[in-house]
Each structure stands twice: as structure tokens, then as C-alpha cells.
PDB file of C-alpha atoms in Angstrom:
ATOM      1  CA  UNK A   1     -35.494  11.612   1.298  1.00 52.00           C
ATOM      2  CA  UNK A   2     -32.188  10.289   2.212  1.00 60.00           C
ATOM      3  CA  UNK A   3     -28.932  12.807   1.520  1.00 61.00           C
ATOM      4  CA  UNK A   4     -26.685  11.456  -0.968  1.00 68.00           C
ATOM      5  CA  UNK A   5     -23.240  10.201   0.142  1.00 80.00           C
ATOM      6  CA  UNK A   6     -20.523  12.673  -0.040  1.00 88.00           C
ATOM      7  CA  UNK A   7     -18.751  12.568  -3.743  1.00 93.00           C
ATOM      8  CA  UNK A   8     -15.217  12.963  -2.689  1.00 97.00           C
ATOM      9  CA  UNK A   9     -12.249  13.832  -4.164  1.00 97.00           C
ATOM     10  CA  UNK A  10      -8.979  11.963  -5.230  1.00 97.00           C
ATOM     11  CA  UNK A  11      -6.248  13.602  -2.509  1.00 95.00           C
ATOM     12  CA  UNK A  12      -4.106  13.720  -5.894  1.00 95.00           C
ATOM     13  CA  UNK A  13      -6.957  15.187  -8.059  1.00 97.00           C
ATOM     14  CA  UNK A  14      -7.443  18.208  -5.720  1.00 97.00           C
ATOM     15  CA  UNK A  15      -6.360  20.969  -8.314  1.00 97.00           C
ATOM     16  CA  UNK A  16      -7.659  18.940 -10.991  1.00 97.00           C
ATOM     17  CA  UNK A  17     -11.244  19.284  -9.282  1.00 97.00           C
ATOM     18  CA  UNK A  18     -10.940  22.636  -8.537  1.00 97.00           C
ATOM     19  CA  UNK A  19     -10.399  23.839 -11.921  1.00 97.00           C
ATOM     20  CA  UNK A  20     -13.003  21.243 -13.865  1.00 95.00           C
ATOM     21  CA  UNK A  21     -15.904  21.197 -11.096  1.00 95.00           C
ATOM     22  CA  UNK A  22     -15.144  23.998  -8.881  1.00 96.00           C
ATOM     23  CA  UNK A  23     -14.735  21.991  -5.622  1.00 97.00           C
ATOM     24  CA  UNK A  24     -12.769  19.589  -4.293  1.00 98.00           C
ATOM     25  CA  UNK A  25     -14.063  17.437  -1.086  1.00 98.00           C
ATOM     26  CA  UNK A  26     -11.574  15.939   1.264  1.00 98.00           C
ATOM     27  CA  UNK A  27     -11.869  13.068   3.992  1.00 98.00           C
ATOM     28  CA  UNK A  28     -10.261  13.856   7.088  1.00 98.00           C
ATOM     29  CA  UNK A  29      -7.210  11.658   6.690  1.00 98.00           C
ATOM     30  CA  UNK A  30      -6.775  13.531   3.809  1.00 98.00           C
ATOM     31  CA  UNK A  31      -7.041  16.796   4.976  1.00 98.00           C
ATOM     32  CA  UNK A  32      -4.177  15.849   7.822  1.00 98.00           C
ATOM     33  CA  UNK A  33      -2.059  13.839   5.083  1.00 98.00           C
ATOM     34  CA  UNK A  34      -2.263  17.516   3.163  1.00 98.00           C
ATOM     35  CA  UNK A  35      -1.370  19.460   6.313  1.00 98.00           C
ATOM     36  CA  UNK A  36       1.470  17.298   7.072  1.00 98.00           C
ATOM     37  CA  UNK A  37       0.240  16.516  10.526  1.00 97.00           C
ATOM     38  CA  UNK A  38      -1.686  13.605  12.408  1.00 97.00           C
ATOM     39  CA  UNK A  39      -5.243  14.440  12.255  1.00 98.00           C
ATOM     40  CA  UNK A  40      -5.092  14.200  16.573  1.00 97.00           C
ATOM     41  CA  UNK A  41      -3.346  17.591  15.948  1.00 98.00           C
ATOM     42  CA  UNK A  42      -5.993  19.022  14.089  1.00 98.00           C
ATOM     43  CA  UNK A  43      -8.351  17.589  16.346  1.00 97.00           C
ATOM     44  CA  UNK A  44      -6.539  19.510  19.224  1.00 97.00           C
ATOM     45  CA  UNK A  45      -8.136  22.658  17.614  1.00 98.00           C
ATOM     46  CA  UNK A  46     -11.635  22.140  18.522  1.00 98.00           C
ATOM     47  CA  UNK A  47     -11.882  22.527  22.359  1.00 97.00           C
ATOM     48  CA  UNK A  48     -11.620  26.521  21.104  1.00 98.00           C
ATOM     49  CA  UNK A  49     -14.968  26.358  19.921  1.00 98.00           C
ATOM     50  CA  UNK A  50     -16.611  26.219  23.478  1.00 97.00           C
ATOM     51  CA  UNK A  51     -15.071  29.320  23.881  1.00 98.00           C
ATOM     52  CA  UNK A  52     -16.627  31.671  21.005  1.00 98.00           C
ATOM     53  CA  UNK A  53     -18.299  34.752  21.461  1.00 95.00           C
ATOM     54  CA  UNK A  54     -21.780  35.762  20.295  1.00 93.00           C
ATOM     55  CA  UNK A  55     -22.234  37.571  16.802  1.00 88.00           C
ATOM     56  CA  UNK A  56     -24.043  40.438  17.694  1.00 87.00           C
ATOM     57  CA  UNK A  57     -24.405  41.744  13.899  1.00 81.00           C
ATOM     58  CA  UNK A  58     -27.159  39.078  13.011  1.00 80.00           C
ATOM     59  CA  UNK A  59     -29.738  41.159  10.823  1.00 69.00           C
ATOM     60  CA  UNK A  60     -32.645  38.214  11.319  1.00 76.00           C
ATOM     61  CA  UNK A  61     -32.529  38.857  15.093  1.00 73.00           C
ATOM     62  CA  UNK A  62     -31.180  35.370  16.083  1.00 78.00           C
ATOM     63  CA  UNK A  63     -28.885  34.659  18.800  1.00 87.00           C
ATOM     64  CA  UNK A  64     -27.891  30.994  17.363  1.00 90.00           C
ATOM     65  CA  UNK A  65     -24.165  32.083  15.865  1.00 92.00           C
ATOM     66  CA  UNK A  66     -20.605  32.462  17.856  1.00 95.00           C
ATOM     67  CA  UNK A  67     -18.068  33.607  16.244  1.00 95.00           C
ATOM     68  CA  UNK A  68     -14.278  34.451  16.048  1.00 98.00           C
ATOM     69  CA  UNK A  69     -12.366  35.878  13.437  1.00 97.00           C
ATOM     70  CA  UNK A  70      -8.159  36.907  12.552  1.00 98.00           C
ATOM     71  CA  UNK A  71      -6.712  37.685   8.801  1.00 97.00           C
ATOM     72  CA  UNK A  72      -3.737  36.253   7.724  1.00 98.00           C
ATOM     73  CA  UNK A  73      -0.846  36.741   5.125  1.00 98.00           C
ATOM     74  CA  UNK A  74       0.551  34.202   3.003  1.00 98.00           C
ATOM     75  CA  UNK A  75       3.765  35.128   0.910  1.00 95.00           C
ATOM     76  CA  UNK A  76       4.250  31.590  -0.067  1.00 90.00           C
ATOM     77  CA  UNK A  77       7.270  31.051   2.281  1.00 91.00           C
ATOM     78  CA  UNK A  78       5.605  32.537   5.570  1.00 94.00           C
ATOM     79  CA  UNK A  79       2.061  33.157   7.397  1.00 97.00           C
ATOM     80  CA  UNK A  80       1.795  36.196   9.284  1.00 97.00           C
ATOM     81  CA  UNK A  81      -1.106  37.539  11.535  1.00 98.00           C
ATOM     82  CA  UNK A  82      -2.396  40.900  10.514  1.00 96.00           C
ATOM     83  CA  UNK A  83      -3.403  43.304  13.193  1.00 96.00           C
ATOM     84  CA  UNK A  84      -6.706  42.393  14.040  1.00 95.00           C
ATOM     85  CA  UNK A  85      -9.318  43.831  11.456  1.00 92.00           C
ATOM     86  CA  UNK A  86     -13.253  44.289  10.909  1.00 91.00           C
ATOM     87  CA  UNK A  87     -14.575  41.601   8.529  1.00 84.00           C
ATOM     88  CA  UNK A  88     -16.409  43.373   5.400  1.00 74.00           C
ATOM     89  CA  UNK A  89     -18.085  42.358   2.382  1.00 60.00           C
ATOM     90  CA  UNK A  90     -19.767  43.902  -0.515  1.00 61.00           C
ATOM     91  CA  UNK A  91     -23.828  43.847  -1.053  1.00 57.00           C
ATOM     92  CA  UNK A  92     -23.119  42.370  -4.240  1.00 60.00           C
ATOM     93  CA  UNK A  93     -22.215  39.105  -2.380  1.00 52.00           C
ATOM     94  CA  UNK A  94     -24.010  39.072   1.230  1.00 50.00           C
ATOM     95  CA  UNK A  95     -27.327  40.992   0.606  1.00 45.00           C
ATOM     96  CA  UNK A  96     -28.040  40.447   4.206  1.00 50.00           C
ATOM     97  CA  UNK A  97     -24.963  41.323   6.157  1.00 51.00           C
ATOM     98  CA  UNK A  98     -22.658  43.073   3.426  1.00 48.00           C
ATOM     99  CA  UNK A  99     -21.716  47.019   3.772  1.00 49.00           C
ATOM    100  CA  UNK A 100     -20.903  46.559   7.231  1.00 70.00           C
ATOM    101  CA  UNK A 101     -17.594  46.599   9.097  1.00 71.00           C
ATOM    102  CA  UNK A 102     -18.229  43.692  11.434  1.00 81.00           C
ATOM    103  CA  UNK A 103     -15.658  43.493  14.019  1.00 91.00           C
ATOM    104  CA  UNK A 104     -15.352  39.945  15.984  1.00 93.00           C
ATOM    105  CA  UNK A 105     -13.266  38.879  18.819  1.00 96.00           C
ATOM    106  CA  UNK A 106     -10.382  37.301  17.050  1.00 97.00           C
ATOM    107  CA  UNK A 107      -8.751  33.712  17.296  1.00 98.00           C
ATOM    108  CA  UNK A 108      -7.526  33.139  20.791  1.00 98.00           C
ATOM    109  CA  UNK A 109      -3.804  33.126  20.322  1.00 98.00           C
ATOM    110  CA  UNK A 110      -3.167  29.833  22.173  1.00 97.00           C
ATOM    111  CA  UNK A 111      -5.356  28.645  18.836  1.00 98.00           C
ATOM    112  CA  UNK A 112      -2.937  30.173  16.233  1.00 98.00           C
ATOM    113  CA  UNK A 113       0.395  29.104  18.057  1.00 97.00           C
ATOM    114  CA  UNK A 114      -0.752  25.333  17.425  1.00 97.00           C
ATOM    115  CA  UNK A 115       1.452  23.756  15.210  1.00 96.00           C
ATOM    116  CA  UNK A 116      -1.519  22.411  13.264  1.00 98.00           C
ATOM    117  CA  UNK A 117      -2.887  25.706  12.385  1.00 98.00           C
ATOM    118  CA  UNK A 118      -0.309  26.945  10.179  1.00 98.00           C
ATOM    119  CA  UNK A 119       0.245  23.870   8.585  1.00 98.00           C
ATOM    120  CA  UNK A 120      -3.258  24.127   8.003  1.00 98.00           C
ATOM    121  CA  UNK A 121      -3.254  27.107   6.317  1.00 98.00           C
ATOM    122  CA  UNK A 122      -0.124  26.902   4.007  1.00 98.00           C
ATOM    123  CA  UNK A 123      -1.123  23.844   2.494  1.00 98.00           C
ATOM    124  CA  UNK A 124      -4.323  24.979   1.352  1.00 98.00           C
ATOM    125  CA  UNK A 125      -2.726  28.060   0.209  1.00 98.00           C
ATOM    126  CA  UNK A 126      -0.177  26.184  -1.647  1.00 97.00           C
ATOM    127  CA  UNK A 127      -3.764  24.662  -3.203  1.00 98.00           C
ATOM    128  CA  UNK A 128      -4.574  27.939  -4.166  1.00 98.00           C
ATOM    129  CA  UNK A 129      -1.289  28.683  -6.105  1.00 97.00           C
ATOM    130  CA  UNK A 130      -1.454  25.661  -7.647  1.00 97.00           C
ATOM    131  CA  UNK A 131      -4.800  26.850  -9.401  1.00 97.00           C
ATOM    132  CA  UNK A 132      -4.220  30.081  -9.876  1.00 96.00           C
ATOM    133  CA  UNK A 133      -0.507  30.992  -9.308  1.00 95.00           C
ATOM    134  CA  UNK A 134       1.671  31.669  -6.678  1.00 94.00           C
ATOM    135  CA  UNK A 135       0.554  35.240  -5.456  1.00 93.00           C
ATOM    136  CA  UNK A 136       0.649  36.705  -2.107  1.00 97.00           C
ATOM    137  CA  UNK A 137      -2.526  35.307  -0.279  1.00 98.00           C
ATOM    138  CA  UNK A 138      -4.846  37.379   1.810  1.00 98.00           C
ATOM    139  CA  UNK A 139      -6.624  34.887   4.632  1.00 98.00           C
ATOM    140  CA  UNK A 140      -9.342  35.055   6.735  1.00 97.00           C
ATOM    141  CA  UNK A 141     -10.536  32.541   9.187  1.00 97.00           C
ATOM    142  CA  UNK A 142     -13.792  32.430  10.929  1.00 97.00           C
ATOM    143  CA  UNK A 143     -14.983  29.895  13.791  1.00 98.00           C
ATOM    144  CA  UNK A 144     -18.218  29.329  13.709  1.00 96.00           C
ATOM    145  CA  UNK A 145     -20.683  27.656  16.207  1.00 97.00           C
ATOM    146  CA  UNK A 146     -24.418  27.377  14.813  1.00 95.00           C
ATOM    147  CA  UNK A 147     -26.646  25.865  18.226  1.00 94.00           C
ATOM    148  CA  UNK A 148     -30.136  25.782  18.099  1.00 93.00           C
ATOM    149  CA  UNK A 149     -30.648  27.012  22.205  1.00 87.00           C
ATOM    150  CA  UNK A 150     -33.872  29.243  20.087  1.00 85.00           C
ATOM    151  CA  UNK A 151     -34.799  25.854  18.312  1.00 88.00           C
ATOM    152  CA  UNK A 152     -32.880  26.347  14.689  1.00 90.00           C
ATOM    153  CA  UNK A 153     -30.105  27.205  13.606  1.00 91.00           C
ATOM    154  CA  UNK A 154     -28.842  29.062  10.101  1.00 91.00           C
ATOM    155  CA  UNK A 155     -25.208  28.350   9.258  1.00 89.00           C
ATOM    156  CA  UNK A 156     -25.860  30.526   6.076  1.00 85.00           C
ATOM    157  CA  UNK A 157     -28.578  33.350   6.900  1.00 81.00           C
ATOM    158  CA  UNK A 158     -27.824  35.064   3.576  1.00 76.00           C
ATOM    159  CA  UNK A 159     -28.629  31.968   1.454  1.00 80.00           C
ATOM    160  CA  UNK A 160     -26.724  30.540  -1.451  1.00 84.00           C
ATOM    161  CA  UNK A 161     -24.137  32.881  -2.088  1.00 86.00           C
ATOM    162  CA  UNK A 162     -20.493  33.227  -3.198  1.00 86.00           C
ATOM    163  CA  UNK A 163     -18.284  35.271  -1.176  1.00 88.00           C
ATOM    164  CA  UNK A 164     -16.370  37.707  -3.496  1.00 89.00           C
ATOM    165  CA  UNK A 165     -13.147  36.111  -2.790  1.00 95.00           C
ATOM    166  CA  UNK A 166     -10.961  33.362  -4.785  1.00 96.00           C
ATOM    167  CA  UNK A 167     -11.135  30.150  -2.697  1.00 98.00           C
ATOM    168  CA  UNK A 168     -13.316  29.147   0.653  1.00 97.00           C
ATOM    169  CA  UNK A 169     -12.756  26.351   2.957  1.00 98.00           C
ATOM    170  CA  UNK A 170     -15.322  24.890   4.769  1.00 98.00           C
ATOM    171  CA  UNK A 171     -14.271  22.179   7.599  1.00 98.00           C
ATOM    172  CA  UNK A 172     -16.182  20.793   9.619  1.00 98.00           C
ATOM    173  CA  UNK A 173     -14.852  20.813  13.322  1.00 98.00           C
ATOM    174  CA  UNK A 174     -18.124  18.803  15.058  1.00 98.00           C
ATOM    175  CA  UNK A 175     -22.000  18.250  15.426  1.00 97.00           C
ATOM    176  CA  UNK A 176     -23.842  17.460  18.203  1.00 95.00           C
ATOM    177  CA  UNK A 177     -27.190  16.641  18.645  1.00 94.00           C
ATOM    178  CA  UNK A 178     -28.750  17.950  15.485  1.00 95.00           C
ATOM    179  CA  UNK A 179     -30.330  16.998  12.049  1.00 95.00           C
ATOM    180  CA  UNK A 180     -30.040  19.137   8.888  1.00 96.00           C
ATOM    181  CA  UNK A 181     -26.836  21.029   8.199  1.00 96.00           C
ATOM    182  CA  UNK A 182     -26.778  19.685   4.639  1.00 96.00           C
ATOM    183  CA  UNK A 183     -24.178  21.430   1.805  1.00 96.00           C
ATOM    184  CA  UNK A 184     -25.330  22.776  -1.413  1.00 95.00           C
ATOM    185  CA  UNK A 185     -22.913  23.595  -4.192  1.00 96.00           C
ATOM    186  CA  UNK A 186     -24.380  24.811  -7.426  1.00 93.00           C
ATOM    187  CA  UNK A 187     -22.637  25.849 -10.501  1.00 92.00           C
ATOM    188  CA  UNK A 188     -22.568  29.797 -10.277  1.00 87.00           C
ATOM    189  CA  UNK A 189     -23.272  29.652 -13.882  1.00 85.00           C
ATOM    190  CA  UNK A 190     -24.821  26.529 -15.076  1.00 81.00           C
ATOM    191  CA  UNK A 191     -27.505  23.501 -14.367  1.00 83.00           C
ATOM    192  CA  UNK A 192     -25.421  21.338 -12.391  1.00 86.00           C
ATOM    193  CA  UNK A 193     -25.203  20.868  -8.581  1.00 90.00           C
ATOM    194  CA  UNK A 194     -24.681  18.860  -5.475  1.00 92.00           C
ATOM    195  CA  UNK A 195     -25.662  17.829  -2.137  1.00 95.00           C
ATOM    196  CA  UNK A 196     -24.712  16.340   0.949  1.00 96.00           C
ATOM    197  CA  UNK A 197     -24.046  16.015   4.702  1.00 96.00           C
ATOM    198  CA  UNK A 198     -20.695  16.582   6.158  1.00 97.00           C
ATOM    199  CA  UNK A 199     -20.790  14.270   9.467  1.00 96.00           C
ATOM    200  CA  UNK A 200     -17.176  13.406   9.865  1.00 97.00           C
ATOM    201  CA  UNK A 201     -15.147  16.145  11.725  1.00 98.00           C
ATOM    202  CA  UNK A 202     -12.253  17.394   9.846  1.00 98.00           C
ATOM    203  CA  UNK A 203     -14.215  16.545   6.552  1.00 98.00           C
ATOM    204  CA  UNK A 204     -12.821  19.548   4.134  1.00 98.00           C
ATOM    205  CA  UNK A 205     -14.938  21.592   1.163  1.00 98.00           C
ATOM    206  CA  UNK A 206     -12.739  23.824  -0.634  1.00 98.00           C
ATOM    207  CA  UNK A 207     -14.384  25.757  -3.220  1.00 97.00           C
ATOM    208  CA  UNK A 208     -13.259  28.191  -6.004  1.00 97.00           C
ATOM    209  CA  UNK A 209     -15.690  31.151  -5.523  1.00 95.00           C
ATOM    210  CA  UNK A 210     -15.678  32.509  -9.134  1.00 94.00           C
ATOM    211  CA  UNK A 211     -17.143  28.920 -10.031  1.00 95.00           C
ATOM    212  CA  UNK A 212     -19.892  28.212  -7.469  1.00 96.00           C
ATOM    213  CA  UNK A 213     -21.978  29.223  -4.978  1.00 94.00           C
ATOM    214  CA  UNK A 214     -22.893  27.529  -1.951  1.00 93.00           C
ATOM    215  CA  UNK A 215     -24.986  26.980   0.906  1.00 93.00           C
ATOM    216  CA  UNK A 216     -25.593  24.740   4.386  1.00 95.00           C
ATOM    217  CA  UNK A 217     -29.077  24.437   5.566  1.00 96.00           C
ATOM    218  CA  UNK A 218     -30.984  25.468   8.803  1.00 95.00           C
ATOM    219  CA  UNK A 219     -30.073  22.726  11.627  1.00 95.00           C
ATOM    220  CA  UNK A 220     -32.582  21.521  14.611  1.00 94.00           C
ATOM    221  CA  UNK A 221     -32.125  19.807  17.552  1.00 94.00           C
ATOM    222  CA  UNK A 222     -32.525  15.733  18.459  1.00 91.00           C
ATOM    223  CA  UNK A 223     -32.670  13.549  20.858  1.00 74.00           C
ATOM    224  CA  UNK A 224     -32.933  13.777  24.481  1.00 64.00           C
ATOM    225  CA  UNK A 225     -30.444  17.120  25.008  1.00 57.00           C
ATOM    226  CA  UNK A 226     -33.408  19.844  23.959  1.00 63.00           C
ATOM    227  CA  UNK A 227     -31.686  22.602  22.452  1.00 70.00           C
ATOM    228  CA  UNK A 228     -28.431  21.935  23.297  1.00 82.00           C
ATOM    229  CA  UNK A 229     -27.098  20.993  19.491  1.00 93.00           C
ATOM    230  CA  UNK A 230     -24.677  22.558  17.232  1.00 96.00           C
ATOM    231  CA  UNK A 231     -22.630  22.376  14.360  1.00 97.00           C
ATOM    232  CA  UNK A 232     -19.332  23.855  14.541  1.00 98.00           C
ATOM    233  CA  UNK A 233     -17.043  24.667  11.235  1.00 98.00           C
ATOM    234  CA  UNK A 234     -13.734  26.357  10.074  1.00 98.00           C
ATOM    235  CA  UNK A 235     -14.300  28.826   7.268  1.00 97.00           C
ATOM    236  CA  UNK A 236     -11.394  30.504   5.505  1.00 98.00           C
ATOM    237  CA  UNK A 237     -11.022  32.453   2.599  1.00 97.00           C
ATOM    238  CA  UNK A 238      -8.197  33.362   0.169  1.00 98.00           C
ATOM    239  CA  UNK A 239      -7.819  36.223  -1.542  1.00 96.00           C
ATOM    240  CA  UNK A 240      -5.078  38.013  -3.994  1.00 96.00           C
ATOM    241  CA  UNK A 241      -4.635  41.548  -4.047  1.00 92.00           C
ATOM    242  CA  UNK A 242      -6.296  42.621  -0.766  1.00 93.00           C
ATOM    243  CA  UNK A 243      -8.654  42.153   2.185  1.00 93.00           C
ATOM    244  CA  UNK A 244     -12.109  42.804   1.006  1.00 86.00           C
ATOM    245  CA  UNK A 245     -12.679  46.381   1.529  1.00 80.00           C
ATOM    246  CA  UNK A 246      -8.945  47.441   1.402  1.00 80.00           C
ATOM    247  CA  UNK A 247      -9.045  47.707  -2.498  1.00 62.00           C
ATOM    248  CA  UNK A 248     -12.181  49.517  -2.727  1.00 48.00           C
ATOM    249  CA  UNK A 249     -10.781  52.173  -0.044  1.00 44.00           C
ATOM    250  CA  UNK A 250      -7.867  52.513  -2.171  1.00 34.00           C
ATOM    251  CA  UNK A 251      -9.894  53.374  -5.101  1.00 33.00           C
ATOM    252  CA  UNK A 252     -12.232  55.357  -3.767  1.00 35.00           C
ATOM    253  CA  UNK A 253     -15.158  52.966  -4.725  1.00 33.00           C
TER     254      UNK A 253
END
């Protein structure tokens, strides 16, 4: 069964989609024409991903995810870094890995001080406001390397799932060497879904989190290089209010 071709978006539809399908799918040159920046400079991100470090909180055992994460804030007018923080979410979202304080090596600063990664970031959180208001926005951003060095890979362990935030990116940075990695996004509350591969680096899902839920399936090697494949993406997540776990100290919960 062949994976249908990637239904992307109109670059001048993207809060249109957002708020009538819950997703919006950009092609690279879009997603550089919406940083303001060539896409070369957003390519210049992705040697960073040979240098991950392992995610020692897997619950399955595996050894097939690298990791690095930092949290941002987003005023509207400025990005700042926050001081480097444990990644947390609720059971109620990540059966498998929620409830714990995960704390990852962060974003290598000579990553951050590229001018392509702010740019990044404030235009999709200028995405966000768009959709939902201009608020103060609380950012994470997670590098992620799924190889399959045991033979498979699971970019999503904990299945189809939202993450308890307001918006998620998912960019792809690179593959190499692999089959499978295929996107699922499903109506969180309805019949309706889709499907498909994202093979062109810097391709771009943004999702509203309240609306869907969504998935990427288990990858396996190819070709001649054994298993030596991987997929590499940049996550992020925006969130008003708070970092997950901040409001429910405050509170007490």
C-alpha cells in the first residue's frame, strides 16, 4: 500500500487550516519564506543532530532515541532562554512517560545563537497568536534522533497522543537509510484523519493540540548501511500560561 502524498497547505491559509482542520502542513520553501530566512540557514541547523545525547528515560527499554531539550519565552516582541528545566507531562497525555521530571542535556548554545533559530521560533509563535491571541508563549524544543542501531525505531513510543499543550511543530530535519516513519493525524474528536510521509527536510506539521492527536510510526533500516538509519525531527511546543508542571505546582494539584 502506497502512502498518500502529503496534503499541504496554502502558505497564506496557515491560520485558516489551523482553526478549520487542526493542522496546517508546510513545504520547506515555505517554512523558510515564514521564517524570513533562506532555507540554507535552516539547513545550517542540522549538523547538531550528530551530536545528541541518549534518552535514558525510555520505559520500553530501547536505546534507539537522542535527545536534547531548552524552554523558551515568547512575549511577542522577544525570545528568551529559560534556565534550563526538566521536561514533564501529565499521565493524562503520555501514559508511558508522563509523571516524570525528565531532565535532557539542553540545545548546544552554538545551536540557539543561529540566526535561523529565533526566526524560527517567532514566526511560528506569531502563528500561534494569530489563532488564539497574542499571549505570552511558553516554548519547548526537543531534537530528536530515532536510529534503528537495535533494528527499529519508535519516534512515538506512547502512541497516538496529544500533548497537553496548545500548538506542536513537527519538522523534519533528515532521514537516512530507513522505511516507515509515516504521520498520522486524527481528529481528537471525530471520524476524520490523515496520513503521510514527510521525506523532504525542513517539511513543517504544525498542529493545534486541543484538535488532534497524532502519531509517526516505528522506522527500520534499508539498504546496504545495516542499522545505521535514522530519522531526525524538530519538535516544539507552545503553551500559554505556563510550562507544563509549573501550573499544577502552583496549585497544588
Amino acid at each position: 500500500m502506497t502512502t498518500p502524498q502529503p496534503p499541504y497547505t496554502d502558505p497564506a491559509r496557515i491560520a485558516d487550516a489551523l482553526r478549520g482542520d487542526g493542522y496546517a502542513l508546510l513545504r520547506p520553501a515555505d517554512v523558510a519564506q515564514l521564517a524570513g530566512c533562506p532555507l540554507d540557514e535552516l539547513k545550517a541547523l542540522a549538523p547538531s543532530w550528530d551530536r545528541l545525547e541518549l534518552d535514558n528515560y525510555l520505559k520500553d527499554g530501547g536505546r534507539y532515541r537522542r535527545r536534547r531539550h531548552s524552554c523558551f519565552i515568547d512575549s511577542g516582541d522577544h525570545l528568551t532562554q529559560s534556565p534550563h528545566r526538566a521536561h514533564w507531562q501529565p499521565v493524562e497525555y503520555n501514559a508511558l512517560h508522563g509523571g516524570m521530571h525528565r531532565l535532557f542535556v539542553p540545545v548546544e548554545p552554538s545551536t540557539v545563537e543561529q540566526p535561523a533559530w529565533p526566526k524560527l521560533l517567532r514566526a511560528l509563535g506569531a502563528v500561534c497568536s494569530q489563532v488564539k491571541g497574542r499571549q505570552t508563549w511558553y516554548v519547548e524544543a526537543h531534537q530528536f534522533r530515532i536510529d534503528t542501531a537495535d533494528g527499529i525505531g519508535r519516534p512515538t513510543p506512547e502512541g497516538a497522543h496529544r500533548d497537553g499543550v496548545d500548538f506542536v511543530a513537527v519538522i523534519l530535519i533528515g532521514r537516512e537509510n530507513i522505511k516507515g516513519g509515516e504521520t498520522r493525524v486524527f481528529e481528537a474528536n471525530g471520524p476524520k484523519g490523515q496520513r503521510f510521509t514527510m521525506t523532504e527536510p525542513w517539511t513543517l506539521l504544525l498542529l493545534d493540540d486541543a484538535a488532534v492527536i497524532h502519531e509517526s510510526t516505528p522506522i527500520q533500516p534499508i539498504g546496504l548501511g545495516g542499522n545505521r538509519g535514522h530519522r531526525d525531527t524538530l519538535v516544539l511546543t507552545w503553551r500559554a500560561g505556563a510550562f507544563q508542571g509549573d501550573d499544577a505546582e502552583t496549585t497544588g494539584a
